[in-house]
Each structure stands twice: as C-alpha cells, then as structure tokens.
N, C-alpha and C. Protein backbone atom coordinates (compact mmCIF):
# COMPACT_ATOMS: atom_id res chain seq x y z
N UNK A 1 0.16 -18.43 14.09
CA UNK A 1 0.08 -17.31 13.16
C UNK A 1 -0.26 -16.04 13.94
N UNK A 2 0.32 -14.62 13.33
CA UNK A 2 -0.19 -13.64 14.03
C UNK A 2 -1.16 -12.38 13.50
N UNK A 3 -1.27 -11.55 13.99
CA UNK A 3 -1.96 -10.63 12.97
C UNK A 3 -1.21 -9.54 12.84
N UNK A 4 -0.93 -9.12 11.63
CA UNK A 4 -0.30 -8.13 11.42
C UNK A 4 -1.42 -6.93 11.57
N UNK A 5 -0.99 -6.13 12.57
CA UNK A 5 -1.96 -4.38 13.03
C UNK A 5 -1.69 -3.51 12.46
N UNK A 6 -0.32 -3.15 12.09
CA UNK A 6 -0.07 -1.84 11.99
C UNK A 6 0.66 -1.85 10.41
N UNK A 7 -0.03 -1.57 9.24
CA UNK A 7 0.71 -2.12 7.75
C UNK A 7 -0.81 -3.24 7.29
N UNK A 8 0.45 -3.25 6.45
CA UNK A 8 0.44 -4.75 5.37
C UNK A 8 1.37 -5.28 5.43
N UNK A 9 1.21 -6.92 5.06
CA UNK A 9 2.20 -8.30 4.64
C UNK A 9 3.48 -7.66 4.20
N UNK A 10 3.23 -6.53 2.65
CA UNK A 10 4.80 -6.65 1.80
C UNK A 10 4.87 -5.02 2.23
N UNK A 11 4.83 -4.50 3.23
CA UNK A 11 5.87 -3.55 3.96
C UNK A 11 7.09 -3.25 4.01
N UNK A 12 8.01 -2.57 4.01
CA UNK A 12 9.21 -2.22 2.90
C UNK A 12 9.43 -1.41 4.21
N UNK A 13 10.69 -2.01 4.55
CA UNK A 13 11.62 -1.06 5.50
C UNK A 13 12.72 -0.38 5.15
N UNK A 14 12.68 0.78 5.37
CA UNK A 14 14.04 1.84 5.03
C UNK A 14 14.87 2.06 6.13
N UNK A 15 16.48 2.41 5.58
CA UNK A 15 17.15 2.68 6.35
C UNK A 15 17.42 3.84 6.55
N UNK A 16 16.92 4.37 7.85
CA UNK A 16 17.08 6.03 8.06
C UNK A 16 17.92 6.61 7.46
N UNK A 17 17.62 7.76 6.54
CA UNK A 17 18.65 8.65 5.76
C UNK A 17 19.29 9.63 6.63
N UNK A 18 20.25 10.24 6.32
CA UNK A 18 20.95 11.38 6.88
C UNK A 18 20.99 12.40 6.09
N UNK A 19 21.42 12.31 4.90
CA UNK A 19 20.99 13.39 4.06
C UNK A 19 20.35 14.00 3.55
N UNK A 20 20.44 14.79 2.70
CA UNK A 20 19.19 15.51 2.08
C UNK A 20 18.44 14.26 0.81
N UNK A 21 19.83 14.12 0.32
CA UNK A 21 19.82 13.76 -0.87
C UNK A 21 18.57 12.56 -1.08
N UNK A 22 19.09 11.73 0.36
CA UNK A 22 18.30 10.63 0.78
C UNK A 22 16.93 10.91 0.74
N UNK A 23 16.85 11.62 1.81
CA UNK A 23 15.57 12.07 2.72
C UNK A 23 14.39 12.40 1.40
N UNK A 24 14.70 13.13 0.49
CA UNK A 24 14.28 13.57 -0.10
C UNK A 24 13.88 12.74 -1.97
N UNK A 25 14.81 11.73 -1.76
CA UNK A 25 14.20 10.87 -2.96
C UNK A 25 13.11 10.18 -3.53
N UNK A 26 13.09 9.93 -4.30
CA UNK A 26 12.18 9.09 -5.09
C UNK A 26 11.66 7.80 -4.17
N UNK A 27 12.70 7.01 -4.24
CA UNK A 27 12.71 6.25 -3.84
C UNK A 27 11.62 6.06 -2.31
N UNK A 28 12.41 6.85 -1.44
CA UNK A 28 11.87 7.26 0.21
C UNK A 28 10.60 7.38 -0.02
N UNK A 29 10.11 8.43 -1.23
CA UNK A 29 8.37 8.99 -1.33
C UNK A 29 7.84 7.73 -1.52
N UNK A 30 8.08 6.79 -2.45
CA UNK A 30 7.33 5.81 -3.18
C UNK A 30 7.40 4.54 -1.64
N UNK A 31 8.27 4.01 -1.27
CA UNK A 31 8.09 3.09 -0.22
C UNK A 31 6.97 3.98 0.60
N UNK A 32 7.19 5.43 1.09
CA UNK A 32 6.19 5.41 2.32
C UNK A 32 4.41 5.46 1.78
N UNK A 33 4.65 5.38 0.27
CA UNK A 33 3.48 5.63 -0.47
C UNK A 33 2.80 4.26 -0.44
N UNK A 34 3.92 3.39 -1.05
CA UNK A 34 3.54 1.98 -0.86
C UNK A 34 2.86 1.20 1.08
N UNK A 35 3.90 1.66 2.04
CA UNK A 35 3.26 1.59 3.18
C UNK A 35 2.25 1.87 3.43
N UNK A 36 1.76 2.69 3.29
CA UNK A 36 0.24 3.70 3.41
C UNK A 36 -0.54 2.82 2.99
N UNK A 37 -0.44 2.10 1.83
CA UNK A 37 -1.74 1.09 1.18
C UNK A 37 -2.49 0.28 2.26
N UNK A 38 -3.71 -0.04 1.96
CA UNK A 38 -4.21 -1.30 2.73
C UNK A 38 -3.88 -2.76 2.44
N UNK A 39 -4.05 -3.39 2.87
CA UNK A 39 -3.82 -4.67 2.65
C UNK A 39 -4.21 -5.33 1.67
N UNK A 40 -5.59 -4.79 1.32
CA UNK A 40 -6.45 -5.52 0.28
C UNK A 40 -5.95 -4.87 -1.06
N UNK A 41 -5.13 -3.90 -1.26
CA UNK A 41 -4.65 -3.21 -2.25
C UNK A 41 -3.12 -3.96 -2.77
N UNK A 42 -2.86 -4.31 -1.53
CA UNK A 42 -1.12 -4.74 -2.13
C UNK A 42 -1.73 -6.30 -2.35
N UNK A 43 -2.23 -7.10 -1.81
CA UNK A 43 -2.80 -8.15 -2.04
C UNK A 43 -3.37 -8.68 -3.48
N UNK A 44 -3.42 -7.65 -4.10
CA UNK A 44 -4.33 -8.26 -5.18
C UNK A 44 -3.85 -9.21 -5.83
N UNK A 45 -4.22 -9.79 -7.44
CA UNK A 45 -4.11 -11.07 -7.73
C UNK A 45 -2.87 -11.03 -8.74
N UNK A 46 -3.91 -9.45 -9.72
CA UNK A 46 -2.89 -9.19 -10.65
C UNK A 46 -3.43 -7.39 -11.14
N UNK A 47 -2.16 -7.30 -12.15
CA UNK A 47 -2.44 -5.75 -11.98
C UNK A 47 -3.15 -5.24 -12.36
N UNK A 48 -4.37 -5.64 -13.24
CA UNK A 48 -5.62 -5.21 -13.33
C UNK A 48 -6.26 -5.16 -12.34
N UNK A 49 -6.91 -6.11 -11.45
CA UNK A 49 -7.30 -6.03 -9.85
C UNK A 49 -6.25 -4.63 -9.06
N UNK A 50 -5.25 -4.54 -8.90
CA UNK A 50 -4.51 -4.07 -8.30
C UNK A 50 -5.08 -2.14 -8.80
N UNK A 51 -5.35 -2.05 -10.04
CA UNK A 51 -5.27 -0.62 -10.02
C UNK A 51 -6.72 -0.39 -10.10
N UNK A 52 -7.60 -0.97 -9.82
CA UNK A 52 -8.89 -1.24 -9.55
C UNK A 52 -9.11 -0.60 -7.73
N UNK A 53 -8.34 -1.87 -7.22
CA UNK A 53 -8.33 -1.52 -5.74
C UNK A 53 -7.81 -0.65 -5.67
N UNK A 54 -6.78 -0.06 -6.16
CA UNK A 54 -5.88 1.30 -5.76
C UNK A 54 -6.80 2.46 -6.21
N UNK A 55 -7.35 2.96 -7.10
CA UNK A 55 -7.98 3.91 -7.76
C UNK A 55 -9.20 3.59 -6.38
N UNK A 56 -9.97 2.96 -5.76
CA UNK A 56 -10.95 3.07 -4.92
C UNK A 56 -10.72 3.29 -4.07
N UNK A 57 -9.82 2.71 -3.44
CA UNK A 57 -8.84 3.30 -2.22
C UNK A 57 -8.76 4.70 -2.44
N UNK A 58 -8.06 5.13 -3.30
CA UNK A 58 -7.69 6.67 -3.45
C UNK A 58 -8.81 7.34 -3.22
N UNK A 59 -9.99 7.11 -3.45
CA UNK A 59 -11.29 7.77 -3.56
C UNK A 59 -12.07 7.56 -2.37
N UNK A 60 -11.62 6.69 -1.11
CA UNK A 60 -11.78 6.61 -0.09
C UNK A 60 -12.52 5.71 0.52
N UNK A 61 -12.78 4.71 -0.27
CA UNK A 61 -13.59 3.77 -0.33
C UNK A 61 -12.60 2.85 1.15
N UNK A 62 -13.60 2.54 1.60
CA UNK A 62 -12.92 1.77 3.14
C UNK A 62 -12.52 0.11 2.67
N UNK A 63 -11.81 -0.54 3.15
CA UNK A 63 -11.31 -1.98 2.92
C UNK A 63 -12.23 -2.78 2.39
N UNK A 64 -13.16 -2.88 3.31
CA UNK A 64 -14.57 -3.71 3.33
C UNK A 64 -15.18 -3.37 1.89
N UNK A 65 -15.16 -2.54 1.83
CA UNK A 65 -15.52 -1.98 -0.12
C UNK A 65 -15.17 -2.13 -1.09
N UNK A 66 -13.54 -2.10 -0.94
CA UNK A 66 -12.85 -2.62 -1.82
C UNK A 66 -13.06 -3.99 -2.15
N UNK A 67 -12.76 -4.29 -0.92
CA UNK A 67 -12.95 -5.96 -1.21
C UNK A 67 -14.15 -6.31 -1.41
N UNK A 68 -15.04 -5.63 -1.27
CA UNK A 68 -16.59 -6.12 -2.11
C UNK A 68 -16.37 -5.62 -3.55
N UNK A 69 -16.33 -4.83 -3.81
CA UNK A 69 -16.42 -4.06 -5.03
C UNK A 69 -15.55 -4.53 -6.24
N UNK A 70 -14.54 -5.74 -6.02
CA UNK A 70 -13.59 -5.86 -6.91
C UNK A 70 -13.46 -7.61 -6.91
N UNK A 71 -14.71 -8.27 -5.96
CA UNK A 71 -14.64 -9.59 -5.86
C UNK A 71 -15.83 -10.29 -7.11
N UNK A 72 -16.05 -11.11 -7.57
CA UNK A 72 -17.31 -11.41 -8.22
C UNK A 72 -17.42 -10.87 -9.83
C-alpha cells in the first residue's frame, strides 16, 4: 500500500482545456474545488457528516480537528 501526499483518495482529473469556454466552466471551478478538500472531508460516511466536516474545514479548522470534532 502507498500513501497518497499530495490530494485525496477521490481526486478528479481534468483534461487540459484550450478554450475559454472550457477553462472557464462550472464544471473546471467545482473539480478544482473538490481537489482542494482534505481527506477527512471527502471521506466522510454520509452527507450529514460530510457538510459538518466541510463547513469546519471552511472555517479553518486543521484535519486533526475535524476528525476529532465530528467523531463520537
């Protein structure tokens, strides 16, 4: 097994755009939005947990926090 460093597990690869049209979509914003997450955020169980961790995250709460703060 290895460790994933740089991301999370469900990381979403795009295929370089050329256009504007591309570059500039919905779509493009939301994957690199989704990338950005921590691990412990895309991980969750279900989507109650999930917007729990996400809303703490946003607020800057570090991994280790999250994952205390949303276990128990």
């Amino acid at each position: 097994m290895y460790k994933i460093t740089r991301g999370h597990v469900k990381k979403i690869r795009m295929r370089q755009c050329v256009k504007d049209i591309g570059k500039y979509s919905f779509l493009l914003t939301m994957v690199e939005k989704w990338n950005a997450l921590c691990d412990e955020v895309v991980t969750a169980h279900n989507v109650h947990i999930f917007k729990e961790k996400l809303d703490k995250w946003r607020h800057g709460c570090s991994p280790a926090q999250i994952l205390y703060y949303t276990t128990g």
